[in-house]
Coordinates of C-alpha atoms in Angstrom, one line a residue:
Chain A
X800 CA 136.9 78.1 52.1
X801 CA 139.8 80.4 53.7
X802 CA 137.7 83.2 52.6
X803 CA 134.5 82.1 54.1
X804 CA 136.9 81.8 57.1
X805 CA 137.9 85.0 57.3
X806 CA 134.1 86.4 56.6
X807 CA 132.9 84.4 59.8
X808 CA 135.9 85.8 61.8
X809 CA 135.6 89.3 60.7
X810 CA 132.1 89.3 61.2
X811 CA 131.8 87.6 64.6
X812 CA 134.9 89.2 66.5
X813 CA 136.9 92.0 64.5
X814 CA 133.9 93.9 63.3
X815 CA 131.5 92.7 65.5
X816 CA 128.0 94.0 65.0
X817 CA 127.5 95.7 68.5
X818 CA 130.8 96.2 69.5
X819 CA 132.7 97.3 66.7
X820 CA 129.8 99.0 64.3
X821 CA 127.6 99.8 67.2
X822 CA 124.4 98.5 65.3
X823 CA 121.5 96.9 67.2
X824 CA 122.2 98.6 70.5
X825 CA 118.6 98.4 71.1
X826 CA 117.9 94.8 72.0
X827 CA 121.7 95.0 73.5
X828 CA 120.5 97.0 75.9
X829 CA 117.2 96.2 76.8
X830 CA 117.2 92.7 76.7
X831 CA 120.3 91.8 78.5
X832 CA 119.1 91.8 81.7
X833 CA 119.0 87.9 82.2
X834 CA 121.6 85.1 80.2
X835 CA 118.7 83.2 79.2
X836 CA 116.6 86.0 77.9
X837 CA 120.0 87.1 76.0
X838 CA 120.4 83.7 74.4
X839 CA 116.9 83.6 72.9
X840 CA 117.3 87.2 71.6
X841 CA 120.5 86.0 69.7
X842 CA 118.6 82.7 68.5
X843 CA 116.0 84.9 66.8
X844 CA 118.1 87.1 65.3
X845 CA 120.6 84.7 64.3
X846 CA 117.3 83.3 62.3
X847 CA 116.4 86.0 61.0
X848 CA 119.7 87.9 59.9
X849 CA 120.5 85.0 57.7
X850 CA 117.2 84.7 56.2
X851 CA 117.4 88.5 55.7
X852 CA 120.8 88.1 54.4
X853 CA 119.3 85.9 51.4
X854 CA 116.2 87.2 50.6
X855 CA 117.8 90.9 50.6
X856 CA 120.6 89.1 48.3
X857 CA 118.1 88.7 45.6
X858 CA 116.1 91.7 46.2
X859 CA 118.9 93.8 45.2
X860 CA 119.6 91.9 41.9
X861 CA 115.8 93.0 41.2
X862 CA 116.4 96.3 42.0
X863 CA 119.7 96.6 39.9
X864 CA 117.9 95.2 36.9
X865 CA 115.3 97.8 37.0
X866 CA 117.9 100.3 37.5
X867 CA 116.4 101.6 40.9
X868 CA 118.9 100.4 43.8
X869 CA 118.6 103.9 45.1
X870 CA 115.2 102.4 46.7
X871 CA 117.4 99.4 48.5
X872 CA 116.8 101.0 51.9
X873 CA 113.0 101.0 51.7
X874 CA 113.0 97.8 50.0
X875 CA 115.2 95.8 52.3
X876 CA 112.8 97.2 55.8
X877 CA 110.3 95.8 53.7
X878 CA 111.7 92.6 53.7
X879 CA 112.6 92.3 56.7
X880 CA 109.5 93.3 58.4
X881 CA 107.6 90.8 56.2
X882 CA 109.9 88.5 57.2
X883 CA 109.7 88.9 60.8
X884 CA 105.8 88.8 60.9
X885 CA 106.3 85.7 58.9
X886 CA 108.4 83.9 61.0
X887 CA 106.4 84.7 63.7
X888 CA 103.4 83.2 63.0
X889 CA 105.1 79.8 61.7
X890 CA 107.0 79.6 64.7
X891 CA 103.6 80.3 67.1
X892 CA 101.9 77.6 65.2
X893 CA 104.7 74.8 64.7
X894 CA 106.4 75.6 67.8
X895 CA 104.6 77.2 70.8
X896 CA 107.3 76.3 73.0
X897 CA 110.0 78.0 70.9
X898 CA 107.6 81.0 70.2
X899 CA 107.0 81.3 74.3
X900 CA 111.1 81.2 74.7
X901 CA 111.2 83.9 72.5
X902 CA 108.4 86.2 73.4
X903 CA 108.3 89.7 71.8
X904 CA 111.9 89.1 70.3
X905 CA 110.8 88.3 67.2
X906 CA 108.7 91.4 66.6
X907 CA 111.6 93.6 68.1
X908 CA 114.0 92.1 65.5
X909 CA 112.3 94.3 62.8
X910 CA 113.5 97.4 64.4
X911 CA 117.0 96.5 64.8
X912 CA 119.3 98.0 63.0
X913 CA 121.5 95.0 62.9
X914 CA 119.5 93.3 60.4
X915 CA 119.2 96.0 58.0
X916 CA 122.6 96.8 58.7
X917 CA 124.0 93.3 57.5
X918 CA 121.7 93.5 54.3
X919 CA 123.2 96.5 53.3
X920 CA 127.0 96.2 54.3
X921 CA 127.0 92.4 51.7
X922 CA 125.8 94.7 49.2
X923 CA 128.2 96.7 49.8
X924 CA 131.1 94.3 50.0
X925 CA 129.8 93.1 46.8
X926 CA 129.6 89.7 48.2
X927 CA 128.4 86.5 46.2
X928 CA 125.5 84.5 47.7
X929 CA 127.7 81.9 49.8
X930 CA 129.8 84.9 51.3
X931 CA 126.5 86.7 52.0
X932 CA 124.5 83.7 54.2
X933 CA 128.1 83.4 55.8
X934 CA 128.6 87.0 56.7
X935 CA 124.8 87.5 57.8
X936 CA 125.4 84.5 59.7
X937 CA 128.6 85.2 61.4
X938 CA 127.6 88.9 61.9
X939 CA 124.1 87.2 64.0
X940 CA 126.8 85.0 66.2
X941 CA 128.5 88.1 66.6
X942 CA 125.2 89.5 68.1
X943 CA 124.4 86.7 70.1
X944 CA 128.0 86.3 71.4
X945 CA 128.0 90.1 72.8
X946 CA 124.4 90.0 74.0
X947 CA 125.2 86.9 76.1
X948 CA 128.7 88.1 77.6
X949 CA 127.0 91.3 78.6
X950 CA 124.0 89.9 80.4
X951 CA 126.1 87.6 82.3
X952 CA 128.1 90.7 83.3
X953 CA 124.9 92.3 84.3
X954 CA 123.6 89.7 86.4
X955 CA 126.8 89.9 88.3
X956 CA 126.4 93.7 88.6
X957 CA 123.1 93.0 90.3
X958 CA 124.2 91.7 93.2
X959 CA 127.3 93.9 93.1
X960 CA 128.0 96.6 95.2
X961 CA 128.1 99.7 93.1
X962 CA 127.6 103.4 94.3
X963 CA 123.8 104.8 94.1
X964 CA 125.0 107.1 91.3
X965 CA 125.9 104.1 89.0
X966 CA 123.1 102.1 89.7
X967 CA 121.1 100.5 86.9
X968 CA 121.6 101.6 83.2
X969 CA 124.6 104.0 84.0
X970 CA 126.9 101.1 84.8
X971 CA 125.5 99.0 82.3
X972 CA 126.3 101.8 79.6
X973 CA 130.3 101.8 81.1
X974 CA 130.3 97.9 81.2
X975 CA 129.1 97.9 77.3
X976 CA 132.1 100.6 76.8
X977 CA 134.4 98.4 78.3
X978 CA 133.3 95.6 76.6
X979 CA 133.5 97.6 73.2
X980 CA 137.1 98.4 74.3
X981 CA 138.0 94.8 74.7
X982 CA 136.6 93.8 71.3
X983 CA 138.9 96.6 70.1
X984 CA 141.5 94.3 70.7
X985 CA 140.6 91.9 67.7
X986 CA 141.6 95.0 65.3
X987 CA 144.2 93.8 62.9
X988 CA 143.4 90.3 63.5
X989 CA 141.6 90.4 59.4
X990 CA 142.5 93.3 57.5
Chain B
X334 CA 112.6 109.8 34.4
X335 CA 109.0 109.0 34.1
X336 CA 110.1 105.7 33.8
X337 CA 112.3 105.5 36.8
X338 CA 109.3 106.6 39.0
X339 CA 107.1 104.3 37.4
X340 CA 109.8 101.7 38.2
X341 CA 110.0 102.2 41.6
X342 CA 106.3 102.3 42.7
X343 CA 105.4 99.2 40.6
X344 CA 108.1 97.4 41.8
X345 CA 107.8 98.7 45.6
X346 CA 104.0 98.1 45.2
X347 CA 104.5 94.9 43.5
X348 CA 106.7 93.4 46.7
X349 CA 104.3 94.9 49.1
X350 CA 101.4 93.2 47.5
X351 CA 103.3 89.9 47.5
X352 CA 104.0 90.1 51.4
X353 CA 101.3 91.5 51.8
X354 CA 99.3 88.5 50.4
X355 CA 101.8 86.4 52.1
X356 CA 101.2 87.5 55.0
X357 CA 97.6 87.4 54.8
X358 CA 97.6 83.8 53.9
X359 CA 100.0 82.9 56.5
X360 CA 97.8 84.6 59.2
X361 CA 95.0 82.4 58.2
X362 CA 97.0 79.4 58.1
X363 CA 99.2 79.9 61.2
X364 CA 96.3 81.4 63.1
X365 CA 96.6 80.5 66.8
X366 CA 94.3 81.2 69.7
X367 CA 95.5 83.7 72.5
X368 CA 93.9 83.9 76.1
X369 CA 92.0 87.0 76.1
X370 CA 93.6 88.1 79.7
X371 CA 97.1 88.2 77.9
X372 CA 95.6 90.8 76.0
X373 CA 93.8 92.5 78.2
X374 CA 97.1 92.8 80.7
X375 CA 99.2 93.7 77.5
X376 CA 96.6 96.9 77.0
X377 CA 97.1 97.4 80.7
X378 CA 100.9 97.7 80.5
X379 CA 102.8 100.9 79.8
X380 CA 103.9 99.1 76.3
X381 CA 107.6 100.6 76.4
X382 CA 108.9 97.0 76.0
X383 CA 111.9 98.1 78.6
X384 CA 112.5 95.1 79.8
X385 CA 112.5 96.4 83.1
X386 CA 111.1 93.3 84.8
X387 CA 113.4 91.1 83.4
X388 CA 110.7 89.7 81.0
X389 CA 111.3 90.3 77.0
X390 CA 109.0 93.5 77.0
X391 CA 105.5 93.9 77.8
X392 CA 104.4 90.9 76.2
X393 CA 106.3 88.8 77.7
X394 CA 105.2 89.8 81.0
X395 CA 101.6 89.6 80.1
X396 CA 102.0 85.8 79.1
X397 CA 104.3 85.3 82.8
X398 CA 101.6 87.0 84.6
X399 CA 98.8 84.7 83.2
X400 CA 100.7 81.7 83.4
X401 CA 101.4 82.5 87.1
X402 CA 105.0 83.2 86.5
X403 CA 105.1 86.9 87.7
X404 CA 103.2 88.9 90.0
X405 CA 100.8 91.0 89.1
X406 CA 102.8 93.9 90.2
X407 CA 105.7 93.0 88.1
X408 CA 106.1 95.8 86.0
X409 CA 108.3 98.5 87.6
X410 CA 107.2 101.3 85.1
X411 CA 103.7 101.2 85.6
X412 CA 103.7 101.2 89.9
X413 CA 100.5 100.3 91.7
X414 CA 97.8 101.7 89.1
X415 CA 98.9 99.1 86.5
X416 CA 99.3 96.6 89.2
X417 CA 95.6 97.2 90.2
X418 CA 94.2 97.1 86.6
X419 CA 96.2 94.1 85.9
X420 CA 94.4 92.5 89.4
X421 CA 90.8 93.0 87.9
X422 CA 91.8 91.2 85.1
X423 CA 93.4 88.7 86.8
X424 CA 90.7 88.5 89.4
X425 CA 93.0 88.7 92.2
X426 CA 91.9 91.1 94.2
X427 CA 88.5 89.9 93.8
X428 CA 88.7 86.5 95.5
X429 CA 88.6 87.8 99.4
X430 CA 88.5 84.5 100.6
X431 CA 91.7 83.4 99.6
X432 CA 93.5 86.6 99.8
X433 CA 96.8 86.3 101.9
X434 CA 99.0 89.1 102.7
X435 CA 102.5 89.3 104.5
X436 CA 103.0 89.6 108.0
X437 CA 105.9 90.3 110.5
X438 CA 106.3 88.0 112.7
X439 CA 107.9 89.7 115.3
X440 CA 107.1 91.5 118.4
X441 CA 110.6 92.6 119.2
X442 CA 110.0 96.3 119.6
X443 CA 112.8 98.6 121.0
X444 CA 111.1 98.1 124.6
X445 CA 110.5 94.5 124.2
X446 CA 114.0 93.2 122.6
X447 CA 117.1 93.6 124.1
X448 CA 120.0 95.0 122.0
X449 CA 123.3 93.5 122.0
X450 CA 125.4 96.1 120.2
X451 CA 124.9 99.7 118.3
X452 CA 124.9 99.8 114.5
X453 CA 125.9 102.8 112.9
X454 CA 126.5 101.2 109.1
X455 CA 124.7 101.2 105.9
X456 CA 121.1 101.8 107.2
X457 CA 120.1 98.4 105.2
X458 CA 119.0 95.3 106.9
X459 CA 120.8 92.9 105.0
X460 CA 123.9 95.0 105.5
X461 CA 123.0 95.1 108.9
X462 CA 122.6 91.5 109.3
X463 CA 126.0 90.6 107.8
X464 CA 127.4 92.0 111.1
X465 CA 127.5 89.2 113.0
X466 CA 123.8 89.3 112.7
X467 CA 122.8 92.7 113.2
X468 CA 122.3 94.7 116.4
X469 CA 119.4 92.8 118.1
X470 CA 120.3 90.2 120.7
X471 CA 117.6 88.0 119.0
X472 CA 119.3 86.8 115.8
X473 CA 115.7 85.9 114.7
X474 CA 114.0 89.1 114.8
X475 CA 112.9 92.0 112.5
X476 CA 115.7 94.4 112.5
X477 CA 113.9 97.4 111.7
X478 CA 116.2 99.2 109.2
X479 CA 113.2 99.3 106.9
X480 CA 114.5 97.3 103.5
X481 CA 111.3 95.8 103.2
X482 CA 109.6 99.5 103.5
X483 CA 111.6 100.2 100.6
X484 CA 110.9 97.3 98.5
X485 CA 107.3 97.6 98.9
X486 CA 105.5 99.4 95.9
X487 CA 102.7 100.1 97.5
X488 CA 103.8 101.8 100.8
X489 CA 101.6 99.0 103.0
X490 CA 105.1 98.9 105.6
X491 CA 106.3 101.0 107.7
X492 CA 108.6 101.4 111.1
X493 CA 107.3 101.6 114.3
X494 CA 109.2 101.2 117.3
X495 CA 112.0 99.5 115.7
X496 CA 110.2 96.8 114.1
X497 CA 108.1 96.8 110.5
X498 CA 104.5 96.6 110.1
X499 CA 102.5 95.7 107.1
X500 CA 99.1 97.5 106.6
X501 CA 97.1 94.2 105.7
X502 CA 94.6 96.5 103.5
X503 CA 97.5 98.0 101.4
X504 CA 99.4 94.6 100.6
X505 CA 98.8 93.2 97.8
X506 CA 100.8 89.9 98.8
X507 CA 103.4 90.5 95.8
X508 CA 106.4 88.6 98.0
X509 CA 109.0 91.5 97.6
X510 CA 109.3 91.6 101.0
X511 CA 109.7 88.2 102.1
X512 CA 112.3 88.2 99.2
X513 CA 114.4 90.9 100.5
X514 CA 113.8 90.5 104.4
X515 CA 117.5 88.7 105.4
X516 CA 116.0 87.3 108.7
X517 CA 112.9 85.7 106.9
X518 CA 110.5 87.7 109.6
X519 CA 107.6 88.1 107.1
X520 CA 105.5 85.4 106.6
X521 CA 102.4 84.8 104.5
X522 CA 99.1 84.7 106.8
X523 CA 95.2 84.6 105.7
X524 CA 93.7 88.2 105.4
X525 CA 91.3 87.1 108.0
X526 CA 93.5 85.7 110.5
X527 CA 93.9 87.9 113.4
X528 CA 95.5 84.8 115.7
X529 CA 99.0 84.8 114.7
X530 CA 102.2 83.7 116.6
X531 CA 104.3 86.7 116.4
X532 CA 107.9 85.2 116.9
X533 CA 110.2 83.5 114.9
X534 CA 112.7 82.6 117.2
X535 CA 114.0 78.9 117.0
X536 CA 116.2 79.5 120.4
X537 CA 115.3 77.4 123.2
X538 CA 113.3 79.2 126.0
X539 CA 115.7 80.1 128.4
X540 CA 117.6 82.4 125.8
X541 CA 114.5 84.0 124.1
X542 CA 113.6 84.7 127.5
X543 CA 117.0 86.7 128.1
X544 CA 116.8 88.8 124.8
X545 CA 113.1 89.8 124.6
X546 CA 109.9 89.7 126.9
X547 CA 107.5 89.0 124.3
X548 CA 108.9 85.8 122.6
X549 CA 107.6 82.2 122.2
X550 CA 109.5 80.4 124.8
X551 CA 108.4 76.9 123.8
X552 CA 106.1 76.3 126.7
X553 CA 103.7 74.5 124.5
X554 CA 100.9 75.9 126.7
X555 CA 99.6 76.9 123.8
X556 CA 99.3 73.7 121.6
X557 CA 97.7 71.7 124.7
X558 CA 95.5 74.6 125.4
X559 CA 94.2 74.7 121.3
X560 CA 90.8 72.6 121.2
X561 CA 91.6 72.3 117.8
X562 CA 94.9 70.8 117.6
X563 CA 95.8 73.5 115.3
X564 CA 98.9 74.4 116.8
X565 CA 102.3 72.7 116.0
X566 CA 105.7 72.7 117.9
X567 CA 108.7 72.2 116.0
X568 CA 112.5 73.9 116.5
X569 CA 111.5 75.5 119.6
X570 CA 108.3 77.4 118.1
X571 CA 104.9 77.2 118.2
X572 CA 103.2 77.3 114.5
X573 CA 99.4 77.7 113.8
X574 CA 97.9 75.6 111.1
X575 CA 95.9 78.2 109.7
X576 CA 93.4 76.1 108.2
X577 CA 92.5 74.1 111.4
X578 CA 92.8 77.8 113.6
X579 CA 89.2 78.9 114.4
X580 CA 90.6 82.0 115.8
X581 CA 88.8 80.9 119.5
X582 CA 91.7 82.9 121.1
X583 CA 92.2 80.1 123.4
X584 CA 96.3 80.6 122.9
X585 CA 96.1 84.3 123.0
X586 CA 94.9 83.9 126.2
X587 CA 96.7 81.4 127.8
X588 CA 100.6 82.8 126.0
X589 CA 102.2 83.7 129.2
X590 CA 104.6 86.0 127.0
X591 CA 101.8 87.5 125.0
X592 CA 103.6 86.7 122.1
X593 CA 100.5 85.5 120.1
X594 CA 98.6 88.2 118.4
X595 CA 94.4 88.8 118.7
X596 CA 92.3 91.2 120.2
X597 CA 90.3 89.2 123.0
X598 CA 87.9 92.2 123.5
X599 CA 87.0 91.5 119.6
X600 CA 85.9 87.9 120.3
X601 CA 82.8 86.8 118.3
X602 CA 80.0 85.4 120.7
X603 CA 77.8 82.4 119.8
X604 CA 73.7 83.1 120.1
X605 CA 71.2 80.5 119.9
X606 CA 68.1 81.6 117.9
X607 CA 65.1 80.3 120.0
X608 CA 62.5 79.7 117.7
X609 CA 64.6 77.9 115.4
X610 CA 66.5 75.6 117.7
X611 CA 64.9 72.0 118.1
X612 CA 67.0 70.9 121.1
X613 CA 69.1 68.0 119.2
X614 CA 72.4 68.4 121.7
X615 CA 74.5 68.4 118.6
X616 CA 76.4 71.7 119.4
X617 CA 76.3 71.1 123.3
X618 CA 78.2 67.4 121.9
X619 CA 80.3 69.4 120.1
X620 CA 81.2 72.6 122.2
X621 CA 84.8 72.2 123.0
X622 CA 84.5 74.3 126.1
X623 CA 81.0 73.6 127.4
X624 CA 79.7 76.9 126.8
X625 CA 76.5 75.9 125.6
X626 CA 73.6 74.3 127.9
X627 CA 70.2 72.9 127.6
X628 CA 68.8 69.3 127.9
X629 CA 67.4 67.2 125.0
X630 CA 64.3 68.7 123.1
X631 CA 64.6 72.1 124.8
X632 CA 66.3 75.3 123.9
X633 CA 69.3 75.3 124.3
X634 CA 71.8 78.8 125.3
X635 CA 75.3 79.7 125.4
X636 CA 76.8 80.6 128.3
X637 CA 78.5 84.0 127.2
X638 CA 81.6 84.2 129.4
X639 CA 82.6 80.4 128.5
X640 CA 81.9 81.0 124.8
X641 CA 85.1 81.4 122.9
X642 CA 83.8 82.1 119.5
X643 CA 85.4 79.2 117.9
X644 CA 82.6 78.8 115.5
X645 CA 82.0 75.1 116.0
X646 CA 78.6 74.8 117.1
X647 CA 77.6 77.1 113.9
X648 CA 78.9 74.6 111.7
X649 CA 77.5 72.0 113.4
X650 CA 73.7 72.9 113.8
X651 CA 71.5 70.9 111.3
X652 CA 69.0 73.9 111.9
X653 CA 71.0 77.0 111.2
X654 CA 70.0 78.4 114.4
X655 CA 73.2 79.8 115.8
X656 CA 74.9 82.7 114.7
X657 CA 77.7 85.0 115.7
X658 CA 76.7 88.1 117.3

């Protein structure tokens, strides 16, 4: 139990995927203009990351059994891509409202390196199934947390008095770096 | 070694086949019909999925446009050319009858409106408006710093003599200028509407008069003169109901400060085609300015000097014998 709590804390705050590992920067910068859309993206990523963690756990078992674990990356990408496509179809059919809310987030997740990252890190850390699920979920929550916080700041930046040179992406990148420094403060919380 | 290769190829192919079959089945099972316009707009958009429009990627924007949640020019990357294509898909530019355009409702040019101070700050209406409402003595007028010019992606707005002018042929009614104007001095008007009250001042007549030569002074002469009750008066400002206005320009003639736009020389005149007229006198009875003469069962004629070109007789004539010339 304590171990799972540590995994969650570590993946959400200390080793935050965006702020500490610098994975998933594309959607982090791309869809963080509004808090609303950021929340949608975070939810979709949470869903896919958790599922991908579980499936890749079993895929890895098969690969190891066959002695071809060097195929890890390509096999995982295949899993993630198929998973995202499938999830998209199901959501579109079963809940058009949710599909509308998520929009292009869903297909975008395929190219989100954070999803592949969490799958590979699970394997590298030798986690069991329960730990894998919580690590995947925690990483996704960490991603959601940082993108929502970032979107909140960017919404305020829109109306702030910013020098012409820094308007738009420059100030967004500076903000992201300051946030990363802030997240550095969690280092040492978990060994 | 050959085993290794075989294993890799076989396992990955198996996975691929499995997922492929699963997805093929799922796509049949979960097929959803999509509005063809969404796909057409998606094609027209740059496809960079940059999120610059504030929507989640190009697909999100395409959906929003079809649902009417976003303007056709919402894509900042594509600019005017993409907006045009999307306009075609949505049929927005096609229906000219419904077309509306943005209009600056202020005539307070450098000569007409008095300044109360000089402004040396940032050349932006929003900044200027923060400093005690701007340099114009009239606090409702156009400041003419060109904030709307910058925001217009279609080059439809120019600043002339200290106020903004909108080229109605270039205006696509995106509404960006309305949003950004700190004075709310830009309003919607139908494309064909020439008669517009070009004053935004809600002050009392006396105050308006001291500040601007062409403001609405609230005399209500237009309200009384309008033959169609199309002009209302509230907040010390006359307001035209465009659905009732026939553009007869009576108000333009009567307005003592010339605050109502409209070119009297362009006024249309009604003409009775004698061969079709049966002398029913319906037009004569309905003419608001008694510009039609003729007895029952005789051919009617329009007195050109009196006719205001309101078009009421044209609508009422049962034989369609009256036309504009």
